């Protein structure tokens, strides 16, 4: 499966030029395979104001890389999703006091936290690992400028169209068998 076949830089299936993001999740909590089974899911539980504010910029039809975090050597980008519902109050913040994302300062009338809904687009045949991204970023200024490297603890990142394209290029190159740990970025980067 080639990521190139799913590229939508000029327009999305929703008709407008999309925005680009990266969403992190620990696969033990929610993996891309969980999303594959669900089809569409709330992206909730985000409890960082900067990440929440980035989610508030998302529009229906925007794209995001799905990133598995805190999972050993397989940390990295595992697929893509579409944003299907824009930011709205995150019910996990106020509905169940036993939920790990519960926030006693949030109410149905005044919720401090937001969620978005996502739909699976593509599951990559193999993970584009953080180590591969970092190796390629040494030779590619577009990749080197990604907030993923400057603010690694943030669970939601906004990307430029150029960053999105550069990452998709790496996915294609890896799928074609290129060893991204031992080679420089391509001449086109």
Coordinates of C-alpha atoms in Angstrom, one line a residue:
X1 CA 0.0 0.0 0.0
X2 CA 1.5 3.3 -1.1
X3 CA 0.8 6.4 0.9
X4 CA 1.1 8.3 -2.4
X5 CA -2.2 6.8 -3.5
X6 CA -4.0 8.5 -0.6
X7 CA -2.4 11.9 -0.9
X8 CA -4.7 14.8 -0.6
X9 CA -2.6 18.0 -0.4
X10 CA -4.8 20.0 -2.8
X11 CA -8.1 19.0 -1.4
X12 CA -9.7 16.4 0.9
X13 CA -12.8 14.3 0.4
X14 CA -14.6 17.0 2.3
X15 CA -13.9 19.6 -0.4
X16 CA -11.5 22.1 1.1
X17 CA -7.7 22.3 1.5
X18 CA -7.0 20.4 4.7
X19 CA -5.0 21.3 7.7
X20 CA -2.3 18.8 8.9
X21 CA -1.7 17.4 12.4
X22 CA 0.0 14.6 14.3
X23 CA -2.0 12.9 17.1
X24 CA -0.2 10.7 19.7
X25 CA -1.7 7.8 21.5
X26 CA -0.2 5.1 23.7
X27 CA -1.2 1.9 21.9
X28 CA -2.0 0.2 25.3
X29 CA -4.7 2.9 25.7
X30 CA -5.9 3.3 22.1
X31 CA -4.1 2.0 19.0
X32 CA -4.6 2.5 15.3
X33 CA -5.9 -1.1 15.3
X34 CA -8.5 0.0 17.9
X35 CA -9.5 2.8 15.5
X36 CA -9.5 0.3 12.6
X37 CA -12.1 -1.8 14.5
X38 CA -14.2 1.3 15.6
X39 CA -14.1 3.1 12.2
X40 CA -14.7 6.4 13.8
X41 CA -13.9 7.5 17.3
X42 CA -13.7 10.5 19.7
X43 CA -10.1 11.7 20.2
X44 CA -10.6 12.6 23.9
X45 CA -8.7 12.7 27.1
X46 CA -6.2 15.4 26.1
X47 CA -5.3 17.4 29.2
X48 CA -2.8 19.9 28.0
X49 CA -3.9 23.4 27.2
X50 CA -1.5 23.8 24.3
X51 CA -2.7 20.5 22.7
X52 CA -6.3 21.5 23.4
X53 CA -5.8 24.8 21.6
X54 CA -4.3 23.0 18.6
X55 CA -7.3 20.7 18.5
X56 CA -9.5 23.8 18.4
X57 CA -7.9 24.8 15.1
X58 CA -9.0 21.5 13.5
X59 CA -11.7 21.4 10.8
X60 CA -13.7 18.6 9.4
X61 CA -11.7 17.0 6.6
X62 CA -8.3 17.9 8.1
X63 CA -5.7 15.1 8.1
X64 CA -3.5 13.7 10.9
X65 CA -0.8 11.2 11.3
X66 CA -1.6 8.6 14.0
X67 CA 1.5 8.2 16.2
X68 CA 2.1 5.4 18.7
X69 CA 4.0 6.7 21.7
X70 CA 5.6 5.0 24.7
X71 CA 5.8 1.6 23.1
X72 CA 9.6 0.8 23.0
X73 CA 11.4 0.7 19.7
X74 CA 8.2 0.9 17.7
X75 CA 7.4 4.5 18.6
X76 CA 6.4 6.4 15.5
X77 CA 3.9 7.1 12.8
X78 CA 1.6 4.2 12.0
X79 CA -1.1 5.7 9.7
X80 CA -3.4 8.6 8.9
X81 CA -6.8 9.7 10.0
X82 CA -9.4 12.3 8.9
X83 CA -10.9 14.8 11.3
X84 CA -14.7 14.2 11.1
X85 CA -16.0 16.4 13.8
X86 CA -14.5 19.7 15.0
X87 CA -13.6 20.5 18.6
X88 CA -16.4 20.0 21.1
X89 CA -16.7 19.5 24.9
X90 CA -14.9 16.3 26.0
X91 CA -17.4 14.4 28.1
X92 CA -14.6 12.4 29.8
X93 CA -13.7 15.6 31.6
X94 CA -17.0 15.8 33.6
X95 CA -19.1 12.7 33.2
X96 CA -17.4 10.1 35.3
X97 CA -15.3 11.0 38.4
X98 CA -13.5 7.6 38.2
X99 CA -12.3 8.3 34.6
X100 CA -8.6 9.1 34.5
X101 CA -9.3 12.2 32.5
X102 CA -11.9 13.6 34.9
X103 CA -11.5 17.3 35.8
X104 CA -13.4 18.5 38.8
X105 CA -13.3 22.1 37.3
X106 CA -15.2 21.0 34.2
X107 CA -19.0 20.9 33.9
X108 CA -21.4 20.3 31.1
X109 CA -21.9 24.1 30.9
X110 CA -18.2 25.0 31.2
X111 CA -15.9 22.2 30.0
X112 CA -12.3 23.2 29.9
X113 CA -11.3 20.3 27.6
X114 CA -12.2 19.4 24.0
X115 CA -12.3 16.3 21.8
X116 CA -12.5 15.8 18.1
X117 CA -13.8 12.9 16.1
X118 CA -11.5 11.0 13.8
X119 CA -12.0 8.3 11.1
X120 CA -9.3 6.0 9.9
X121 CA -7.8 6.7 6.5
X122 CA -4.7 4.4 6.2
X123 CA -2.8 1.9 8.3
X124 CA 0.8 1.9 7.2
X125 CA 2.3 -1.5 6.5
X126 CA 5.2 -0.7 8.9
X127 CA 5.8 2.0 11.5
X128 CA 7.8 5.0 10.4
X129 CA 9.8 5.1 13.7
X130 CA 10.9 8.1 15.6
X131 CA 14.5 7.0 15.1
X132 CA 14.0 7.0 11.4
X133 CA 12.4 10.4 11.5
X134 CA 15.3 11.8 13.6
X135 CA 17.9 10.3 11.2
X136 CA 16.2 11.8 8.2
X137 CA 15.7 15.2 9.9
X138 CA 19.5 15.6 10.1
X139 CA 19.5 16.0 6.4
X140 CA 16.1 17.7 5.8
X141 CA 15.3 21.2 7.2
X142 CA 11.6 20.7 6.7
X143 CA 11.6 17.6 9.0
X144 CA 14.1 19.2 11.4
X145 CA 11.7 22.1 12.1
X146 CA 8.8 19.8 13.1
X147 CA 7.4 20.5 16.6
X148 CA 7.6 16.8 17.3
X149 CA 11.4 17.3 17.9
X150 CA 11.1 20.6 19.8
X151 CA 8.2 19.7 22.1
X152 CA 8.2 15.9 22.2
X153 CA 5.8 15.6 25.2
X154 CA 3.0 17.3 23.4
X155 CA 0.3 14.9 22.3
X156 CA -1.2 17.0 19.4
X157 CA 1.0 18.8 16.9
X158 CA 0.1 21.0 14.0
X159 CA 2.1 20.4 10.8
X160 CA 2.7 22.4 7.6
X161 CA 1.8 21.0 4.2
X162 CA 5.5 20.7 3.5
X163 CA 6.1 18.6 6.7
X164 CA 3.1 16.4 5.8
X165 CA 4.5 15.8 2.3
X166 CA 8.0 15.1 3.6
X167 CA 6.7 12.5 6.1
X168 CA 4.6 10.9 3.4
X169 CA 7.7 10.7 1.2
X170 CA 9.5 8.8 4.0
X171 CA 6.6 6.4 4.3
X172 CA 6.7 5.7 0.5
X173 CA 10.5 5.3 0.6
X174 CA 10.3 2.9 3.5
X175 CA 7.5 0.9 1.9
X176 CA 9.8 0.6 -1.2
X177 CA 12.4 -1.0 0.9
X178 CA 14.7 1.9 1.6
X179 CA 16.7 1.8 4.9
X180 CA 15.9 5.2 6.4
X181 CA 18.5 4.7 9.2
X182 CA 21.5 4.5 7.0
X183 CA 20.8 6.8 4.1
X184 CA 20.6 10.6 3.7
X185 CA 17.4 12.3 2.8
X186 CA 16.6 12.2 -0.9
X187 CA 18.0 14.9 -3.2
X188 CA 14.5 16.3 -3.5
X189 CA 14.1 17.1 0.2

